[in-house]
Coordinates of C-alpha atoms in Angstrom, one line a residue:
X1 CA 2.1 25.7 -52.0
X2 CA -1.5 25.3 -53.2
X3 CA -4.3 27.5 -54.3
X4 CA -4.1 30.5 -56.7
X5 CA -2.9 34.0 -57.0
X6 CA -0.5 36.2 -58.9
X7 CA 2.2 38.7 -57.9
X8 CA 2.7 42.0 -59.7
X9 CA 5.7 43.3 -57.7
X10 CA 9.1 43.6 -59.4
X11 CA 11.6 40.8 -58.9
X12 CA 15.1 42.1 -59.2
X13 CA 16.2 45.4 -60.8
X14 CA 17.1 44.9 -64.4
X15 CA 16.0 41.2 -64.6
X16 CA 13.0 39.7 -66.4
X17 CA 10.4 37.8 -64.3
X18 CA 11.5 34.2 -63.9
X19 CA 14.9 34.5 -65.5
X20 CA 17.1 35.2 -62.5
X21 CA 20.0 33.0 -61.4
X22 CA 20.7 32.9 -57.7
X23 CA 22.9 31.3 -55.0
X24 CA 21.7 29.8 -51.8
X25 CA 23.2 32.8 -50.0
X26 CA 21.0 35.2 -52.0
X27 CA 17.9 33.1 -51.4
X28 CA 18.5 32.9 -47.7
X29 CA 18.5 36.7 -47.4
X30 CA 14.8 36.7 -48.3
X31 CA 13.4 35.4 -45.1
X32 CA 11.8 38.4 -43.4
X33 CA 8.1 38.9 -42.8
X34 CA 7.5 41.0 -45.9
X35 CA 10.2 39.5 -48.1
X36 CA 10.0 35.7 -48.5
X37 CA 11.6 33.4 -51.1
X38 CA 11.8 29.7 -51.2
X39 CA 13.1 26.9 -53.5
X40 CA 11.2 24.0 -55.0
X41 CA 13.1 21.6 -57.3
X42 CA 15.8 24.2 -57.8
X43 CA 13.2 26.9 -58.9
X44 CA 13.2 30.1 -56.9
X45 CA 9.8 31.5 -56.0
X46 CA 8.8 34.9 -54.4
X47 CA 6.0 34.1 -52.0
X48 CA 6.0 37.4 -50.2
X49 CA 2.4 38.4 -51.2
X50 CA 1.2 34.9 -52.0
X51 CA 1.7 33.5 -48.5
X52 CA -1.4 35.4 -47.2
X53 CA -3.5 33.6 -49.8
X54 CA -2.0 30.2 -49.3
X55 CA -4.9 27.7 -48.5
X56 CA -2.9 25.9 -45.9
X57 CA -2.3 29.2 -44.0
X58 CA 0.5 31.8 -44.4
X59 CA 2.5 30.4 -41.5
X60 CA 3.2 26.9 -42.8
X61 CA 4.6 28.3 -46.1
X62 CA 6.4 31.1 -44.5
X63 CA 8.3 28.7 -42.2
X64 CA 10.2 27.7 -45.3
X65 CA 11.2 31.2 -46.4
X66 CA 14.9 31.3 -47.3
X67 CA 15.3 27.6 -47.7
X68 CA 14.6 24.6 -49.9
X69 CA 10.9 23.5 -49.5
X70 CA 11.0 20.6 -52.1
X71 CA 10.5 17.8 -49.6
X72 CA 7.7 19.5 -47.7
X73 CA 6.0 20.5 -51.0
X74 CA 6.1 16.9 -52.2
X75 CA 4.8 15.5 -48.9
X76 CA 1.8 17.8 -48.7
X77 CA 0.5 18.2 -52.2
X78 CA -1.1 15.2 -54.0
X79 CA -2.0 17.1 -57.2
X80 CA 1.3 18.7 -58.0
X81 CA 0.7 19.4 -61.6
X82 CA -2.4 21.3 -60.6
X83 CA -0.5 23.3 -58.0
X84 CA 2.4 24.1 -60.5
X85 CA 0.2 26.5 -62.5
X86 CA -0.3 28.6 -59.4
X87 CA 3.4 28.6 -58.7
X88 CA 4.4 29.8 -62.2
X89 CA 3.5 33.5 -61.6
X90 CA 5.6 33.4 -58.4
X91 CA 8.7 32.2 -60.3
X92 CA 11.7 34.6 -60.1
X93 CA 14.4 32.3 -61.4
X94 CA 16.4 29.3 -60.5
X95 CA 19.5 28.2 -58.6
X96 CA 22.9 28.7 -60.3
X97 CA 24.2 25.5 -61.9
X98 CA 27.1 25.6 -59.5
X99 CA 24.8 25.5 -56.5
X100 CA 23.9 22.2 -54.8
X101 CA 20.3 20.9 -54.7
X102 CA 20.2 21.2 -50.9
X103 CA 20.8 24.1 -48.6
X104 CA 22.3 24.5 -45.2
X105 CA 22.9 21.2 -43.3
X106 CA 20.6 19.0 -45.3
X107 CA 22.2 15.7 -46.2
X108 CA 22.1 15.2 -50.0
X109 CA 22.5 11.4 -49.8
X110 CA 19.6 11.1 -47.2
X111 CA 17.4 13.4 -49.4
X112 CA 18.1 11.3 -52.5
X113 CA 17.5 7.9 -50.7
X114 CA 14.3 9.1 -49.1
X115 CA 13.0 10.4 -52.4
X116 CA 13.7 7.1 -54.0
X117 CA 11.8 5.3 -51.2
X118 CA 8.9 7.7 -51.5
X119 CA 8.8 7.1 -55.3
X120 CA 9.0 3.4 -54.8
X121 CA 6.1 3.1 -52.3
X122 CA 4.0 5.4 -54.4
X123 CA 4.6 3.2 -57.5
X124 CA 3.6 0.2 -55.4
X125 CA 0.2 1.8 -54.6
X126 CA 0.8 2.5 -50.9
X127 CA -0.7 6.0 -51.3
X128 CA -4.0 4.4 -52.5
X129 CA -6.6 4.0 -49.8
X130 CA -9.1 1.2 -49.1
X131 CA -12.5 2.8 -49.0
X132 CA -14.0 -0.1 -47.0
X133 CA -11.5 0.6 -44.2
X134 CA -12.7 4.2 -43.8
X135 CA -16.4 3.3 -44.2
X136 CA -16.1 0.7 -41.4
X137 CA -14.3 3.2 -39.2
X138 CA -17.0 5.8 -39.8
X139 CA -19.7 3.1 -39.2
X140 CA -18.4 2.2 -35.8
X141 CA -18.4 5.9 -34.8
X142 CA -22.0 6.3 -35.9
X143 CA -22.9 3.0 -34.2
X144 CA -21.5 4.2 -30.8
X145 CA -23.4 7.5 -31.1
X146 CA -26.7 5.7 -31.8
X147 CA -26.2 3.1 -29.1
X148 CA -25.5 5.8 -26.5
X149 CA -28.8 7.5 -27.3
X150 CA -30.8 4.3 -27.5
X151 CA -29.4 3.1 -24.2
X152 CA -30.8 6.2 -22.4
X153 CA -34.1 5.8 -24.3
X154 CA -34.6 2.2 -23.1
X155 CA -32.9 2.1 -19.7
X156 CA -33.2 5.6 -18.4
X157 CA -30.7 8.2 -17.1
X158 CA -29.3 6.5 -14.0
X159 CA -25.8 7.3 -12.9
X160 CA -24.6 4.0 -14.4
X161 CA -26.3 4.6 -17.7
X162 CA -25.1 8.2 -17.8
X163 CA -21.5 7.2 -17.2
X164 CA -21.7 4.4 -19.8
X165 CA -23.2 6.9 -22.3
X166 CA -20.4 9.4 -21.6
X167 CA -17.7 6.7 -22.2
X168 CA -19.3 5.7 -25.5
X169 CA -19.6 9.3 -26.7
X170 CA -16.0 10.0 -25.7
X171 CA -14.9 6.9 -27.6
X172 CA -16.9 8.1 -30.7
X173 CA -15.4 11.6 -30.3
X174 CA -11.8 10.3 -30.1
X175 CA -12.3 8.0 -33.0
X176 CA -13.9 10.8 -35.0
X177 CA -10.8 12.8 -34.2
X178 CA -8.6 10.2 -35.8
X179 CA -10.9 10.0 -38.8
X180 CA -11.0 13.7 -39.5
X181 CA -7.2 13.6 -39.3
X182 CA -7.3 11.1 -42.3
X183 CA -9.4 13.4 -44.4
X184 CA -7.5 16.5 -43.4
X185 CA -4.3 14.9 -44.7
X186 CA -6.0 14.1 -48.0
X187 CA -5.3 10.4 -47.6
X188 CA -8.7 8.9 -48.4
X189 CA -9.9 10.2 -51.8
X190 CA -7.8 10.8 -54.9
X191 CA -9.4 14.2 -55.3
X192 CA -8.5 16.8 -52.7
X193 CA -11.9 18.5 -52.9
X194 CA -13.6 15.3 -51.8
X195 CA -11.3 15.0 -48.8
X196 CA -11.9 18.6 -47.9
X197 CA -15.7 18.2 -48.1
X198 CA -15.9 15.0 -45.9
X199 CA -13.3 16.6 -43.6
X200 CA -15.7 19.4 -42.9
X201 CA -18.5 16.9 -42.2
X202 CA -16.5 14.8 -39.8
X203 CA -14.7 17.5 -37.8
X204 CA -17.7 19.9 -38.1
X205 CA -20.8 17.8 -37.8
X206 CA -19.4 14.9 -35.7
X207 CA -17.1 17.0 -33.5
X208 CA -18.3 20.6 -33.5
X209 CA -14.9 21.9 -34.6
X210 CA -13.3 23.8 -37.5
X211 CA -11.5 22.2 -40.5
X212 CA -9.7 25.4 -41.4
X213 CA -8.5 25.9 -37.8
X214 CA -7.2 22.3 -37.7
X215 CA -5.5 22.6 -41.2
X216 CA -3.7 25.9 -40.4
X217 CA -2.5 24.5 -37.0
X218 CA -1.7 20.9 -37.8
X219 CA 0.3 21.4 -41.0
X220 CA 2.6 23.8 -39.2
X221 CA 3.3 20.9 -36.8
X222 CA 4.1 18.6 -39.7
X223 CA 6.2 21.0 -41.6
X224 CA 8.4 21.9 -38.6
X225 CA 7.7 19.4 -35.8
X226 CA 9.1 20.2 -32.3
X227 CA 10.7 23.5 -33.5
X228 CA 10.2 26.5 -31.3
X229 CA 8.4 29.5 -32.9
X230 CA 7.1 27.2 -35.8
X231 CA 5.3 24.2 -34.3
X232 CA 2.2 25.4 -32.4
X233 CA 1.9 22.1 -30.6
X234 CA 4.8 23.0 -28.4
X235 CA 3.6 26.5 -27.7
X236 CA 2.7 26.0 -24.0
X237 CA 1.7 29.5 -23.0
X238 CA 4.6 29.5 -20.5
X239 CA 2.8 26.8 -18.5
X240 CA 5.5 24.2 -19.3
X241 CA 9.1 24.4 -20.4
X242 CA 10.1 21.7 -22.9
X243 CA 13.3 20.0 -24.2
X244 CA 16.8 20.8 -23.0
X245 CA 17.3 24.3 -24.4
X246 CA 14.2 26.3 -23.3
X247 CA 14.4 25.3 -19.6
X248 CA 18.0 26.6 -19.4
X249 CA 17.1 29.8 -21.2
X250 CA 14.2 30.5 -18.8
X251 CA 16.3 29.6 -15.8
X252 CA 19.2 31.9 -16.8
X253 CA 16.7 34.8 -17.4
X254 CA 15.0 34.0 -14.0
X255 CA 11.7 33.4 -15.7
X256 CA 9.3 31.7 -13.3
X257 CA 5.7 32.0 -14.5
X258 CA 5.2 28.5 -12.9
X259 CA 7.2 26.3 -10.6
X260 CA 8.6 24.4 -13.5
X261 CA 10.4 21.9 -11.3
X262 CA 7.0 20.6 -10.4
X263 CA 5.6 20.6 -14.0
X264 CA 5.6 16.8 -14.2
X265 CA 3.1 16.8 -11.3
X266 CA 0.8 19.7 -12.3
X267 CA 0.7 18.3 -15.8
X268 CA -1.9 15.9 -14.7
X269 CA -4.2 18.7 -13.5
X270 CA -3.7 21.0 -16.5
X271 CA -3.0 19.3 -19.8
X272 CA -5.1 16.1 -20.0
X273 CA -8.3 17.4 -18.3
X274 CA -8.3 21.0 -19.8
X275 CA -6.9 20.9 -23.3
X276 CA -10.0 20.0 -25.3
X277 CA -12.9 21.2 -23.0
X278 CA -11.3 24.6 -22.2
X279 CA -8.4 25.6 -24.5
X280 CA -9.4 24.0 -27.8
X281 CA -13.1 24.8 -27.4
X282 CA -12.4 28.5 -26.7
X283 CA -9.7 28.8 -29.4
X284 CA -11.7 27.1 -32.1
X285 CA -14.8 29.3 -31.5
X286 CA -12.7 32.5 -31.3
X287 CA -10.9 31.6 -34.5
X288 CA -14.0 30.9 -36.5
X289 CA -15.7 34.1 -35.3
X290 CA -12.7 36.5 -35.6
X291 CA -11.7 35.0 -39.0
X292 CA -15.4 35.2 -40.2
X293 CA -15.2 31.5 -41.2
X294 CA -19.0 31.2 -41.5
X295 CA -18.8 27.9 -43.4
X296 CA -17.0 26.1 -40.6
X297 CA -19.1 27.8 -38.0
X298 CA -22.2 26.5 -39.8
X299 CA -20.9 22.9 -39.9
X300 CA -20.0 23.2 -36.2
X301 CA -23.5 24.5 -35.4
X302 CA -25.0 21.3 -36.8
X303 CA -23.2 19.3 -34.2
X304 CA -24.5 21.4 -31.3
X305 CA -28.0 21.4 -32.7
X306 CA -28.1 17.6 -33.1
X307 CA -26.5 17.0 -29.7
X308 CA -28.9 19.2 -27.7
X309 CA -31.9 18.0 -29.7
X310 CA -31.0 14.4 -28.7
X311 CA -30.0 14.9 -25.1
X312 CA -32.0 17.9 -23.8
X313 CA -35.1 15.7 -23.4
X314 CA -33.1 13.4 -21.0
X315 CA -31.1 15.9 -19.0
X316 CA -32.4 19.4 -19.8
X317 CA -30.2 22.0 -21.3
X318 CA -27.8 22.5 -18.4
X319 CA -27.6 18.7 -17.8
X320 CA -26.8 18.1 -21.4
X321 CA -24.1 20.8 -21.3
X322 CA -22.6 19.1 -18.3
X323 CA -22.6 15.8 -20.1
X324 CA -20.9 17.3 -23.1
X325 CA -18.2 18.9 -21.0
X326 CA -17.6 15.5 -19.2
X327 CA -17.3 13.8 -22.6
X328 CA -14.8 16.4 -23.7
X329 CA -13.0 15.9 -20.4
X330 CA -12.6 12.1 -21.1
X331 CA -11.7 12.7 -24.7
X332 CA -9.1 15.2 -23.7
X333 CA -7.2 12.6 -21.6
X334 CA -7.2 10.2 -24.5
X335 CA -6.1 12.8 -27.0
X336 CA -3.2 14.3 -24.9
X337 CA -1.6 11.0 -24.0
X338 CA -1.7 9.6 -27.6
X339 CA -0.4 12.8 -29.2
X340 CA 2.2 13.7 -26.6
X341 CA 3.9 10.3 -26.1
X342 CA 5.1 10.4 -29.7
X343 CA 6.6 13.9 -29.5
X344 CA 7.1 15.4 -26.0
X345 CA 10.0 13.0 -25.0
X346 CA 11.8 13.7 -28.3
X347 CA 14.2 16.5 -29.3
X348 CA 12.6 20.0 -29.0
X349 CA 14.8 22.7 -30.4
X350 CA 15.1 25.8 -32.5
X351 CA 15.3 25.7 -36.3
X352 CA 18.2 23.7 -37.7
X353 CA 17.0 23.4 -41.3
X354 CA 17.7 19.7 -41.6
X355 CA 16.5 17.3 -44.3
X356 CA 13.0 15.9 -44.1
X357 CA 13.9 12.4 -42.8
X358 CA 16.2 13.7 -40.1
X359 CA 13.8 16.5 -39.0
X360 CA 10.9 14.0 -38.6
X361 CA 12.8 11.2 -37.0
X362 CA 14.4 13.4 -34.3
X363 CA 11.0 14.7 -33.3
X364 CA 8.9 11.5 -33.5
X365 CA 8.9 8.0 -32.2
X366 CA 6.6 4.9 -32.7
X367 CA 4.6 2.8 -30.3
X368 CA 4.5 -0.9 -30.8
X369 CA 2.0 -2.3 -33.3
X370 CA -1.0 -4.2 -32.1
X371 CA -4.7 -4.3 -33.0
X372 CA -5.5 -2.3 -29.8
X373 CA -2.7 0.2 -30.2
X374 CA -3.7 0.8 -33.9
X375 CA -7.3 1.4 -32.9
X376 CA -6.6 3.3 -29.7
X377 CA -4.2 5.8 -31.4
X378 CA -5.8 5.9 -34.9
X379 CA -2.6 4.3 -36.2
X380 CA -0.6 7.2 -34.9
X381 CA 1.5 4.7 -33.1
X382 CA 3.2 4.7 -36.5
X383 CA 4.0 8.4 -36.0
X384 CA 7.3 8.1 -37.8
X385 CA 5.7 6.8 -41.0
X386 CA 2.9 9.3 -40.7
X387 CA 5.2 12.2 -40.5
X388 CA 7.4 11.0 -43.4
X389 CA 4.4 10.3 -45.6
X390 CA 1.5 12.5 -44.3
X391 CA -0.7 11.7 -47.3
X392 CA -0.4 7.9 -47.0
X393 CA -3.5 6.1 -45.8
X394 CA -2.9 4.9 -42.3
X395 CA -3.7 1.2 -43.0
X396 CA -0.4 1.1 -45.1
X397 CA 1.9 2.4 -42.4
X398 CA 2.8 -1.1 -41.2
X399 CA 3.8 -2.0 -44.8
X400 CA 6.3 0.8 -45.3
X401 CA 7.6 0.8 -41.7
X402 CA 10.3 -2.0 -42.3
X403 CA 11.8 0.0 -45.2
X404 CA 11.8 3.2 -43.3
X405 CA 13.6 1.5 -40.4
X406 CA 16.2 0.0 -42.9
X407 CA 16.8 3.5 -44.4
X408 CA 17.3 4.9 -40.9
X409 CA 19.8 2.2 -40.0
X410 CA 21.7 2.9 -43.2
X411 CA 22.2 6.6 -42.3
X412 CA 22.5 6.2 -38.6
X413 CA 19.3 8.1 -37.9
X414 CA 17.6 6.8 -34.6
X415 CA 14.3 5.0 -35.1
X416 CA 12.5 5.1 -31.8
X417 CA 10.1 2.3 -30.8
X418 CA 8.4 2.0 -27.4
X419 CA 5.6 0.1 -25.7
X420 CA 2.4 2.0 -25.0
X421 CA 3.1 2.2 -21.3
X422 CA 6.7 3.4 -21.8
X423 CA 5.5 6.1 -24.2
X424 CA 3.2 7.5 -21.5
X425 CA 5.7 7.2 -18.8
X426 CA 8.3 9.0 -20.9
X427 CA 5.9 12.0 -21.2
X428 CA 6.1 12.6 -17.5
X429 CA 9.8 11.7 -17.3
X430 CA 10.7 14.3 -20.0
X431 CA 8.7 17.0 -18.2
X432 CA 10.6 16.2 -15.0
X433 CA 14.0 16.3 -16.8
X434 CA 13.2 19.7 -18.3
X435 CA 11.9 21.0 -15.0
X436 CA 15.1 19.9 -13.2
X437 CA 17.2 21.7 -15.9
X438 CA 15.2 24.9 -15.3
X439 CA 15.7 24.7 -11.6
X440 CA 19.4 24.2 -11.9
X441 CA 19.8 27.1 -14.3
X442 CA 17.5 29.3 -12.2
X443 CA 19.5 28.7 -9.0
X444 CA 23.0 28.4 -10.2
X445 CA 23.5 30.3 -13.5

């Protein structure tokens, strides 16, 4: 699923490379750590060795071992003809003619209808971006950065000016977060390499983070959203229990790392204030250093050099560091509420191997469209459309949304829509529900 490489290991005893004919049952047996096959457009590929060289990270491609990956492959790869030449050496055969296109519980009719919709909107040009939109978005980020510095230069470092500066920098950081998300999903330029280059600039120089860290983490989330052991965004380090299944399991096993029946209360003290300034900052730096990702580390260093060069004359080194952490603190609140209101109240379960449309719709919901909501969330209020078409430029989500809703109604798939306030309230409500399930199981089962 991207990149290059070639396998030299044998395929099946007595069969030539790429000529095997297999059933779904045979493919599904190859889903262990060191033996992984998957299917794309009825072709069977052995990715056992290739997974480690996959540019998107070995986990995201390994999550599809033993199953059909056609829909995910189409969703993530804009230059499919280019990628195909790297898939060719991995080919071990194809599905038997008697086998269906889809495996497990994937609905063939939904798969076909969604593919028709995807082909239709691509033909209409909805995967083509408007450069002016992204230029203006970048421009308002840079303007906020410049104004924050000029404000201190002209009016001093009073508490009022410092607070206003922090709010402006936090706004710039949050909006840069949504912008790097666009480039990370290859939704701005036609050529992937240009998206990758600008992505490193935005997330590295403007935010001090790592493009590779983000890619390897975020694409797992898109491939298997809200699925335990596969979506890193719901790996909560045993601080929270989520959904309806995990709390009961923990309760039955008498697991009590935290008082989970109060998680809807301590959430306010843990997740919004600490995610970015503590967990993400530490995790990003650790990942870049341990993985020897010197390119991303160099990009991130330019952010810190620029920041301390600009603000040390006003506050000194320690004061500038305190300002940075406060900005991260504000940004973290913004980030957590926007990202969690679309996912946390939705279904959170173990792997069910469902079709792309059903998988994404059960784990995502939308927030009502408005100019403010679009800007505030980086258009992630259209979370459903973003998950279905991750490469689509965000300014086109509203155009495809009515057709997605129509398709969902046709197949009886729930299409969730909420107000911004309801989305935030439901985050807390879902945590309380899960906590109550844990307490009941802990005391009575």
